[in-house]
Coordinates of C-alpha atoms in Angstrom, one line a residue:
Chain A
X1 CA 85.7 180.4 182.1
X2 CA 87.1 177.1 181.0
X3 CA 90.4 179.4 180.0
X4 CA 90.6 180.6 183.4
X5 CA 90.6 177.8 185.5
X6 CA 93.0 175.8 182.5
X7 CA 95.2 179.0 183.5
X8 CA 95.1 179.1 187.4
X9 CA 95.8 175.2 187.3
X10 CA 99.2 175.8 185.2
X11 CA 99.7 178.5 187.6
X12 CA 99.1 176.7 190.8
X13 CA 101.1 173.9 189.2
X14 CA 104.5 176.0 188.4
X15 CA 104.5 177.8 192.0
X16 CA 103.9 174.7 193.4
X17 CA 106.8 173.3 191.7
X18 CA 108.7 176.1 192.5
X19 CA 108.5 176.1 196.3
X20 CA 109.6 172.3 196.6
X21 CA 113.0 173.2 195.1
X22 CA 112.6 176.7 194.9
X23 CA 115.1 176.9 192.2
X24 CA 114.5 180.2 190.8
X25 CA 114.0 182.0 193.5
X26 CA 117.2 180.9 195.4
X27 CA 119.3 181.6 192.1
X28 CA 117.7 184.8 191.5
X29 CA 117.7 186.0 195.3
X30 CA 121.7 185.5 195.3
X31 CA 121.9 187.1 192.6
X32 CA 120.3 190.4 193.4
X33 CA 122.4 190.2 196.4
X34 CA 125.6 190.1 194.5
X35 CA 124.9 192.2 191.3
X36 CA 123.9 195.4 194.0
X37 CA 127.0 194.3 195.9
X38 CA 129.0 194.9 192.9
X39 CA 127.7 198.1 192.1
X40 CA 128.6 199.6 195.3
X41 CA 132.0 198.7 194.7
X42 CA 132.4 199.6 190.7
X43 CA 132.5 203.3 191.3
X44 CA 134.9 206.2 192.1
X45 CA 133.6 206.2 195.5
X46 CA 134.8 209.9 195.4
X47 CA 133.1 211.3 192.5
X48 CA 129.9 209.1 192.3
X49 CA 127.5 208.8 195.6
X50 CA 125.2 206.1 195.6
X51 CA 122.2 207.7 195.4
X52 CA 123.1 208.8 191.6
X53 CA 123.4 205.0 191.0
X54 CA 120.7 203.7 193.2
X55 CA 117.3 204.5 190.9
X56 CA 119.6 203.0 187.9
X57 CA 121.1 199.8 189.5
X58 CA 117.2 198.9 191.0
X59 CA 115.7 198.5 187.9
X60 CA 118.8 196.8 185.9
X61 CA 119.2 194.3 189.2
X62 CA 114.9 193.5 188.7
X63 CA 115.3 193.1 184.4
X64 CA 118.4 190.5 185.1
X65 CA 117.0 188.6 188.1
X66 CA 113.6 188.5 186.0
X67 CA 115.4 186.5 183.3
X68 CA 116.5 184.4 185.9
X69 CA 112.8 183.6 186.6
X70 CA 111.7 183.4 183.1
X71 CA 114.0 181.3 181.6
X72 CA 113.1 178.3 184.0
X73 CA 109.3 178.8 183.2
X74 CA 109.2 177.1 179.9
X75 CA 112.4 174.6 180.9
X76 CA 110.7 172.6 183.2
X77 CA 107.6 171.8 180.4
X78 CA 110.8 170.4 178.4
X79 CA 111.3 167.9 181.2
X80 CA 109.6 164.9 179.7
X81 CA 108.1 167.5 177.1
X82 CA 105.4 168.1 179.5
X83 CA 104.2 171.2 177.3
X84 CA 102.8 168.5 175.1
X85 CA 100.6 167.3 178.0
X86 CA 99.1 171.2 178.6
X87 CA 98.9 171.9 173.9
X88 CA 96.5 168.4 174.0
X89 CA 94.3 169.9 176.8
X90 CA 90.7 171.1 174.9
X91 CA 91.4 175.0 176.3
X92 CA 92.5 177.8 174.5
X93 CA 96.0 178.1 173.8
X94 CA 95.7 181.5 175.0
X95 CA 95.1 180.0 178.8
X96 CA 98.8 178.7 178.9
X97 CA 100.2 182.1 178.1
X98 CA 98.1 183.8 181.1
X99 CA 98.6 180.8 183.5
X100 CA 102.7 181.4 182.9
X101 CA 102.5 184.8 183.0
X102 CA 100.9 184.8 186.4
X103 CA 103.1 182.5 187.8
X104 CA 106.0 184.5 186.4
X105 CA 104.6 187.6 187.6
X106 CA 104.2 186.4 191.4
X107 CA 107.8 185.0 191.4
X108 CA 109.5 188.3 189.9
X109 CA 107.2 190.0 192.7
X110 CA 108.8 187.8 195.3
X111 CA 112.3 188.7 193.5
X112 CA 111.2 192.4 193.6
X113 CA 110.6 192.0 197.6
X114 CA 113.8 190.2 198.3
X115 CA 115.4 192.4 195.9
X116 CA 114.4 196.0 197.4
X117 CA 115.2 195.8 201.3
X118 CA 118.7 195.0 200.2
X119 CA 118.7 198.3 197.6
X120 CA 117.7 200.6 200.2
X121 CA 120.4 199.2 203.0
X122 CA 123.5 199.0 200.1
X123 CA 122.5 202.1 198.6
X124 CA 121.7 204.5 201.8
X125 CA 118.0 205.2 200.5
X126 CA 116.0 207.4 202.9
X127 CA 113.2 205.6 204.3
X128 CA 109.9 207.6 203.1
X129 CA 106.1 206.9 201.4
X130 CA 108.2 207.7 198.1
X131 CA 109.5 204.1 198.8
X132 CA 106.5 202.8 198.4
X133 CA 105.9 204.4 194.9
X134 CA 109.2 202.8 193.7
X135 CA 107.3 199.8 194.9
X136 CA 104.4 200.2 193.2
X137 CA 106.0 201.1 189.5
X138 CA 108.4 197.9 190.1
X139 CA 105.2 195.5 190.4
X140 CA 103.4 197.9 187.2
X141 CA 106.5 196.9 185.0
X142 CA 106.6 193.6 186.5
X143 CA 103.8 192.4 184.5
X144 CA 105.3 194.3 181.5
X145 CA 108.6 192.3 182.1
X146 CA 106.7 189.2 182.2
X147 CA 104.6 189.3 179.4
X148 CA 107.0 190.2 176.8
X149 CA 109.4 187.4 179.0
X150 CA 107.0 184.8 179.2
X151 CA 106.3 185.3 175.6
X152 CA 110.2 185.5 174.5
X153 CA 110.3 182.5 176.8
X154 CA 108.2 180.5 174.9
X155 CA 110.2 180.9 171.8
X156 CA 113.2 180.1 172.7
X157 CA 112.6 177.3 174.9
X158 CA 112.2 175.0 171.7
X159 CA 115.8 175.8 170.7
X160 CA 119.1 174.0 172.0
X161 CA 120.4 177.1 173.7
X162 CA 117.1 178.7 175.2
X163 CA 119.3 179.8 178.2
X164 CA 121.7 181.8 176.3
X165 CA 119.5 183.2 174.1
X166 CA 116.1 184.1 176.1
X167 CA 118.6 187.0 177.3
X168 CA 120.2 188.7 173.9
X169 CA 116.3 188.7 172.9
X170 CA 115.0 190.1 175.7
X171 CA 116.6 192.5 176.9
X172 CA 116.4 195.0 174.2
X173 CA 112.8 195.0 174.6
X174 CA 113.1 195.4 178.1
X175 CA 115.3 198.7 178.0
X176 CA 111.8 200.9 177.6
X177 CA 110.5 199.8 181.0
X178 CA 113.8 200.1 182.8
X179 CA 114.2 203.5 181.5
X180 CA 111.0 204.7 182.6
X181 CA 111.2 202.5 186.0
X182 CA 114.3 204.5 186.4
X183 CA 112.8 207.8 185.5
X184 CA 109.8 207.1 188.1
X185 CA 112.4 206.7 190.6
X186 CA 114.4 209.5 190.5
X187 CA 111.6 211.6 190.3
X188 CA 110.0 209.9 193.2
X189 CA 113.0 210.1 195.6
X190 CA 113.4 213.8 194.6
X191 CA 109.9 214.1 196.3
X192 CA 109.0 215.9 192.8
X193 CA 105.4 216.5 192.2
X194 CA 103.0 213.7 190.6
X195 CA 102.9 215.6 187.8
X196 CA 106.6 215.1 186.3
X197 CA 106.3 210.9 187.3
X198 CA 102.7 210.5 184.9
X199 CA 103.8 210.4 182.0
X200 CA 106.5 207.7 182.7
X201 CA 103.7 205.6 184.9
X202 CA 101.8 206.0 181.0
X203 CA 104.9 204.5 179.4
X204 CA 105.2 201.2 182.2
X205 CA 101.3 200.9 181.5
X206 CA 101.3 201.1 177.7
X207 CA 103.9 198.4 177.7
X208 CA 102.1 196.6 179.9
X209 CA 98.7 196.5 177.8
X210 CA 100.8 196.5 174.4
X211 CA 103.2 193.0 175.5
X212 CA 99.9 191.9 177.5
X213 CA 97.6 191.7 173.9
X214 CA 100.8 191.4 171.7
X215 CA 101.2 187.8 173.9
X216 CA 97.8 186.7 173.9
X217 CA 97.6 186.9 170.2
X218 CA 100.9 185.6 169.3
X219 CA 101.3 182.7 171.6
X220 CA 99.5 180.0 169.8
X221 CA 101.6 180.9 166.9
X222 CA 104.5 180.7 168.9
X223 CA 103.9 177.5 170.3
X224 CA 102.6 175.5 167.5
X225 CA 104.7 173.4 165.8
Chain B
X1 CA 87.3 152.3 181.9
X2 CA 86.6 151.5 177.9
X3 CA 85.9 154.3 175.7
X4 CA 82.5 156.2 175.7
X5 CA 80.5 155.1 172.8
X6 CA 81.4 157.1 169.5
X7 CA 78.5 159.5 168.2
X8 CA 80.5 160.5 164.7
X9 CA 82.2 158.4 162.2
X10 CA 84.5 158.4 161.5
X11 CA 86.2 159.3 164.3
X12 CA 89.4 160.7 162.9
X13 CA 89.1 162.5 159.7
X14 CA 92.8 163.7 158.1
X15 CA 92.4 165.1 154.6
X16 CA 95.6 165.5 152.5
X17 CA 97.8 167.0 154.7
X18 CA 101.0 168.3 153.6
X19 CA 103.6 169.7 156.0
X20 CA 107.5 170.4 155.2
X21 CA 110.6 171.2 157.5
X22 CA 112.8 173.1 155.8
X23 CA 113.0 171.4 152.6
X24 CA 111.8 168.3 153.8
X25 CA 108.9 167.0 153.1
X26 CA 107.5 164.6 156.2
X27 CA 104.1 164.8 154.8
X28 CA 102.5 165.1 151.2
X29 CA 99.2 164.9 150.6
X30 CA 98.6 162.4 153.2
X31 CA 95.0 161.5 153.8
X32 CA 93.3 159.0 157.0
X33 CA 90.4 158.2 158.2
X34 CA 89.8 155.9 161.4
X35 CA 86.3 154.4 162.6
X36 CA 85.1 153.7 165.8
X37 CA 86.6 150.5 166.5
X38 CA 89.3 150.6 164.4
X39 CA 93.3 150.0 165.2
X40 CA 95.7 151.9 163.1
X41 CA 99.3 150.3 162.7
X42 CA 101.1 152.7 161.3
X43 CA 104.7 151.8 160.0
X44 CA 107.1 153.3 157.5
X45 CA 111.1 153.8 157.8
X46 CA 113.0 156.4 159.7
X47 CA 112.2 160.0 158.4
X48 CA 108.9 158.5 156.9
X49 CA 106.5 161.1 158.3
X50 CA 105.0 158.6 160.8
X51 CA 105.1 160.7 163.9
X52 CA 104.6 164.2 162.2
X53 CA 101.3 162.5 161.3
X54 CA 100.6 161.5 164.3
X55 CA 101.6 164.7 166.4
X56 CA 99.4 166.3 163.2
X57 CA 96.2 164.1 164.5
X58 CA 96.6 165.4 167.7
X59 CA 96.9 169.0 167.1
X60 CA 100.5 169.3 167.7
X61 CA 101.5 169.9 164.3
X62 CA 99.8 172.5 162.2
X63 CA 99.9 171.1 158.9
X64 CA 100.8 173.9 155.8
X65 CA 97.7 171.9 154.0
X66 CA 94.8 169.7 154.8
X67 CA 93.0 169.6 158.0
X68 CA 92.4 167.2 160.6
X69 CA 89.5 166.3 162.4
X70 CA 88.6 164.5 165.8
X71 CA 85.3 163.5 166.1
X72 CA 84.0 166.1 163.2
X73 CA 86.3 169.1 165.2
X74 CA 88.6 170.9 163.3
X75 CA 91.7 169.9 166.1
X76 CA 93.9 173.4 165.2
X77 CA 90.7 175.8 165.5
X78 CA 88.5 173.8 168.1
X79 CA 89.7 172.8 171.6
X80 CA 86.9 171.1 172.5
X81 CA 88.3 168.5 169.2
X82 CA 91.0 167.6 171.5
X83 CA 88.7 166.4 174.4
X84 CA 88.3 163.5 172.6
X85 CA 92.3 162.5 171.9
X86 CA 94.4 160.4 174.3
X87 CA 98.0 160.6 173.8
X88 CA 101.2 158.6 174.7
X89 CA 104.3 158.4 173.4
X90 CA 107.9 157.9 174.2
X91 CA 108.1 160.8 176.3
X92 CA 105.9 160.7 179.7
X93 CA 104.7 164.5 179.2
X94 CA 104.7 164.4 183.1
X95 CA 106.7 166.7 185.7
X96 CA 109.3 165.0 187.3
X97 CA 109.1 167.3 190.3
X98 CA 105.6 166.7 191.0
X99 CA 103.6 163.3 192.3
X100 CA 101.8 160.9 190.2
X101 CA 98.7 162.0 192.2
X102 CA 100.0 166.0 191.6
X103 CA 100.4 165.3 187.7
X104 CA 97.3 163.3 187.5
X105 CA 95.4 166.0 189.4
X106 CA 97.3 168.6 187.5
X107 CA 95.6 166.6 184.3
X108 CA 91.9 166.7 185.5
X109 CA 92.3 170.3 185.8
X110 CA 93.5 170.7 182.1
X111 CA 90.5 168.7 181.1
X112 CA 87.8 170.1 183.7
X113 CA 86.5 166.3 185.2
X114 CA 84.2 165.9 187.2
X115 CA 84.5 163.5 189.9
X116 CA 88.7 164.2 190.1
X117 CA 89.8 162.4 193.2
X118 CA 87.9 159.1 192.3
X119 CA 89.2 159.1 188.8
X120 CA 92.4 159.8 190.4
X121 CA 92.3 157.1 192.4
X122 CA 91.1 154.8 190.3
X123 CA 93.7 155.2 187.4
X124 CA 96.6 154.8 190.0
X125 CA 95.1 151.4 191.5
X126 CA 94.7 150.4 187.7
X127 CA 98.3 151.5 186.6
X128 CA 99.7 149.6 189.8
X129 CA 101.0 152.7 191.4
X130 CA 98.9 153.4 194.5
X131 CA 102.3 152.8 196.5
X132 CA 103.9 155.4 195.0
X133 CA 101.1 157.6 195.0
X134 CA 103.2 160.7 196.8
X135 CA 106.6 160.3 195.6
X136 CA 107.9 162.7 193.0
X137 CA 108.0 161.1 189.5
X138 CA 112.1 161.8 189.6
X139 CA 113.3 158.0 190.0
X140 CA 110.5 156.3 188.7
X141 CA 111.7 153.1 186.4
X142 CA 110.8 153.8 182.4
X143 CA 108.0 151.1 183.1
X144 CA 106.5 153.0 186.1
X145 CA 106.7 156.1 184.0
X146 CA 104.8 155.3 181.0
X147 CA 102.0 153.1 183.1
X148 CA 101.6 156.7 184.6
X149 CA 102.0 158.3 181.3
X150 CA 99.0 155.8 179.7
X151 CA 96.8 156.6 183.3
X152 CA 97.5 160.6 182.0
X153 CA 96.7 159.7 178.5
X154 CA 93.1 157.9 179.5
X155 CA 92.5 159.8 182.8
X156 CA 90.0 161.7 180.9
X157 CA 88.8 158.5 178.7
X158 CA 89.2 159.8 175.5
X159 CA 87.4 158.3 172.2
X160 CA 90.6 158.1 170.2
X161 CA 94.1 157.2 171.4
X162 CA 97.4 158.2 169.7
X163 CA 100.4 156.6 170.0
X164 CA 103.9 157.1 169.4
X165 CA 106.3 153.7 170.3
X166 CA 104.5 153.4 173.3
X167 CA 106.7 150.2 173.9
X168 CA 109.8 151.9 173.6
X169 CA 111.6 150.9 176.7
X170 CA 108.9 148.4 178.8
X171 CA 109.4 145.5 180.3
X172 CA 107.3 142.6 179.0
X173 CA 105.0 143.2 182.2
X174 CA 104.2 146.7 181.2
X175 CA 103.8 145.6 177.3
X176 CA 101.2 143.2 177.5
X177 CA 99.0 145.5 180.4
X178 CA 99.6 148.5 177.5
X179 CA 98.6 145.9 174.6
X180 CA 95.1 145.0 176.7
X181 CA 94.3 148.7 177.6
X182 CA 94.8 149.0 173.6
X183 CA 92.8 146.1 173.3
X184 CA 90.2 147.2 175.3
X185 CA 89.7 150.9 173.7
X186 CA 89.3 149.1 170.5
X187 CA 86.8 146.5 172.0
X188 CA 84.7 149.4 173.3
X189 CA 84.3 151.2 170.1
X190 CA 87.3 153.7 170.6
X191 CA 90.0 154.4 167.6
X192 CA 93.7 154.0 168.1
X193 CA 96.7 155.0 165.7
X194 CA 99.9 153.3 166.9
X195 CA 103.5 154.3 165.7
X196 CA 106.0 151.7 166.1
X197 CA 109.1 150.1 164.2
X198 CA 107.8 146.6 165.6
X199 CA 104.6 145.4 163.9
X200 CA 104.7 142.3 166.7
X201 CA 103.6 144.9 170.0
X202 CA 100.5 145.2 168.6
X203 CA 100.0 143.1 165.3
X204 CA 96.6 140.6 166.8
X205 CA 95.0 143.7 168.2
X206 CA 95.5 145.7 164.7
X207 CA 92.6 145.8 162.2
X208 CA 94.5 147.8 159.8
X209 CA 97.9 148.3 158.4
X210 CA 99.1 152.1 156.6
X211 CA 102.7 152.0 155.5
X212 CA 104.2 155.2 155.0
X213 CA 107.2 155.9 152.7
X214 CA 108.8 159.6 152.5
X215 CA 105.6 161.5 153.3
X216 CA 103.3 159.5 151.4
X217 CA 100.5 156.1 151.9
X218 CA 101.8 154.1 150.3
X219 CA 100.4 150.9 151.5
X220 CA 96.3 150.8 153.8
X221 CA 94.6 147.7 154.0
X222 CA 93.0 145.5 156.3
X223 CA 95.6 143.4 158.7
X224 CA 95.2 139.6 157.3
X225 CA 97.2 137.0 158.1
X226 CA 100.5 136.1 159.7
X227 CA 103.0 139.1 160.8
X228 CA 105.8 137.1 158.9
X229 CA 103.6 137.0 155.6
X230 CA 103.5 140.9 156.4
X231 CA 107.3 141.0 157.3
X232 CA 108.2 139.7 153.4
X233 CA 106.0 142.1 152.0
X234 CA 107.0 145.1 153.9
X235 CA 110.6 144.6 153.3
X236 CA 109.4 144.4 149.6
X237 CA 108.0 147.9 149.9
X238 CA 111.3 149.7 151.8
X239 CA 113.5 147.9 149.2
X240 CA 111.3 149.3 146.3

């Protein structure tokens, strides 16, 4: 109990810091704008429609903007080394991993809604319910995406060049939930049968429940001195 | 607000703790303990170990050996240990984005107090910052900072108060309210460990002097005398 409330508070605190200067959130909103922008334009325009690039360029747009929301989670408790404040609290260390991650999670969300109307106006997707399933799997590996970021996040944000190197860790460990986001999608605007999209929704929620329990136990190692 | 009277003695319990970076060694083998009532000057050179140790009392540092313990809690397995520690050092460990009244707030959530708003309240009228209550931190002067940063460090009036050159940077205003608060704690039966290069910031309230030297005590005993006495004797030790 006294972990969860330790954990809402952090939460609470970081969206709360977020919407004053809503620095993520602007940075990673332009920047789903422009990376889909670029894609339409990077083809042969003759021999690839956008359709065959649409299911892939969703999920790499929602892995890079999600880095741009994880790598400012653990840079503003350098300010001042505010972390310190939160490791002296008397609540499990456990609590700071789960109050990050949820903050994390509701900001890539947000990213994921800003980022999805603009996907299905640049890319020409037909407005169905199977829209609503590429929804759904984009918020069941955001949580993925954010447990194994918020946990990479924390180990990097001791070191000089946390910025530059949050990504080159990451992202290999993010390429199982793009592949299966992507797979989910495909299958989804193909209008194929539920059938042929379960055992990639098994993958996104095995990596959820894997980076979810590998994070909780590893965090207090991680940020320890 | 003094501290709450102690119920275990003593209050900090550090028992040879040895921790290296790399192949340094910043502590080895050192052992402290610390009694209600007790004030803790600790000095020692550059790259003596002081603030590994203390960051070690307060559960920041896991020490390779040895354990520490905070009013008989084992401060790396218990967080309930850490209830009982108040810390301040050079950095404000506050968010620069948020208010004094939004970090403070944020604070008596870490710590689950009751009665948050009044202690609020009260801790910003004591660390002269009622004015600036709902301002962002961003700005604030180095002295407006760190009375914020010792109203954070107390707001849940811990038994034992750590801390690391807390006068790094004040102006002589902001020294002497920091040297009473100390003063105080002591008076009301808390235990302090101060870091600092300058024995003078808090030489009259000290009871006790622990000079470390590479990792190692190499000096503990009770403070006696006049600082300069000290002075001649500590340089004595660094030369040696």
């Amino acid at each position: 109990m006294i972990g969860i409330r330790a954990a809402l508070a952090i939460a609470a605190k970081d969206l709360r810091i977020e919407a004053r200067h809503r620095t993520a959130l602007l940075t990673a909103g332009a920047f789903v704008v422009l990376v889909q922008l670029v894609f339409v334009f990077a083809r042969d325009t003759a021999s690839v429609g956008l359709m065959a690039l649409a299911p892939s360029v969703l999920w790499v747009t929602l892995a890079l903007s999600s880095l741009l929301v994880l790598n400012r989670a653990f840079l503003l408790e350098r300010e001042n080394a505010a972390l310190e404040a939160i490791l002296l609290a008397p609540v499990p260390r456990g609590a700071l991993f789960w109050g990050k991650w949820l903050a994390n999670t509701i900001l890539v969300l947000v990213v994921i809604a800003i980022a999805f109307p603009i996907w299905v106006v640049f890319f020409n997707v037909e407005p169905s319910s199977a829209l609503l399933g590429v929804l759904g799997a984009a918020a069941l590996a955001a949580a993925g995406f954010t447990a194994a970021g918020t946990l990479f996040a924390a180990i990097t944000a001791r070191t000089r060049y946390a910025e530059l190197l949050l990504p080159v860790l990451l992202l290999p460990f993010l390429i199982p939930p793009v592949y299966a986001g992507a797979q989910v999608t495909v299958r989804l605007l193909g209008h194929r049968p539920f059938a042929e999209l379960w055992p990639w929704l098994r993958i996104l929620t095995l990596y959820d429940m894997v980076f979810l329990l590998l994070a909780t136990l590893l965090f207090s190692a991680v940020v320890d001195e | 607000m003094s501290a709450a009277p102690p119920v275990v003695s003593p209050l900090i319990s550090a028992q040879a703790l040895v921790r290296r970076f790399g192949a340094v060694t910043a502590l080895g083998g050192v052992s402290l303990e610390v009694d209600p009532g007790e004030m803790v000057l600790l000095l020692g050179p550059n790259g003596a170990g002081k603030t590994t140790l203390l960051r070690a009392l307060a559960g920041l540092v896991r020490p390779a050996k040895g354990r520490v313990r905070i009013e008989g809690g084992d401060v790396n397995r218990d967080p309930e240990a850490r209830r009982a520690i108040g810390f301040l050092s050079h950095h404000a460990l506050l968010y620069d984005d948020l208010t004094p009244r939004e970090n403070l707030r944020f604070a008596t959530a870490l710590h689950q107090l009751d009665n948050a708003e009044r202690r609020i309240d009260a801790a910003l009228a004591e660390a002269d910052l009622v004015a600036r209550a709902d301002r962002p931190v961003r700005g604030f002067s180095r002295g407006m900072l760190q009375r914020l940063a010792l109203a954070r460090a107390t707001l849940h009036e811990p038994t034992v108060l750590l801390l690391d050159e807390p006068f790094t940077g004040l102006d002589v205003s902001a020294a002497t309210t920091l040297r009473d608060r100390v003063e105080r704690h002591r008076e009301g039966g808390g235990a302090i460990v101060a870091v600092t290069h300058e024995p003078a910031d808090l030489w009259e309230v000290a009871t006790r002097v622990v000079v470390l030297i590479a990792g190692k005590v190499v000096l503990s005993e009770a403070r006696a005398g006049e600082l300069a006495a000290f002075r001649v004797r500590y340089a004595g030790l660094l030369a040696s």
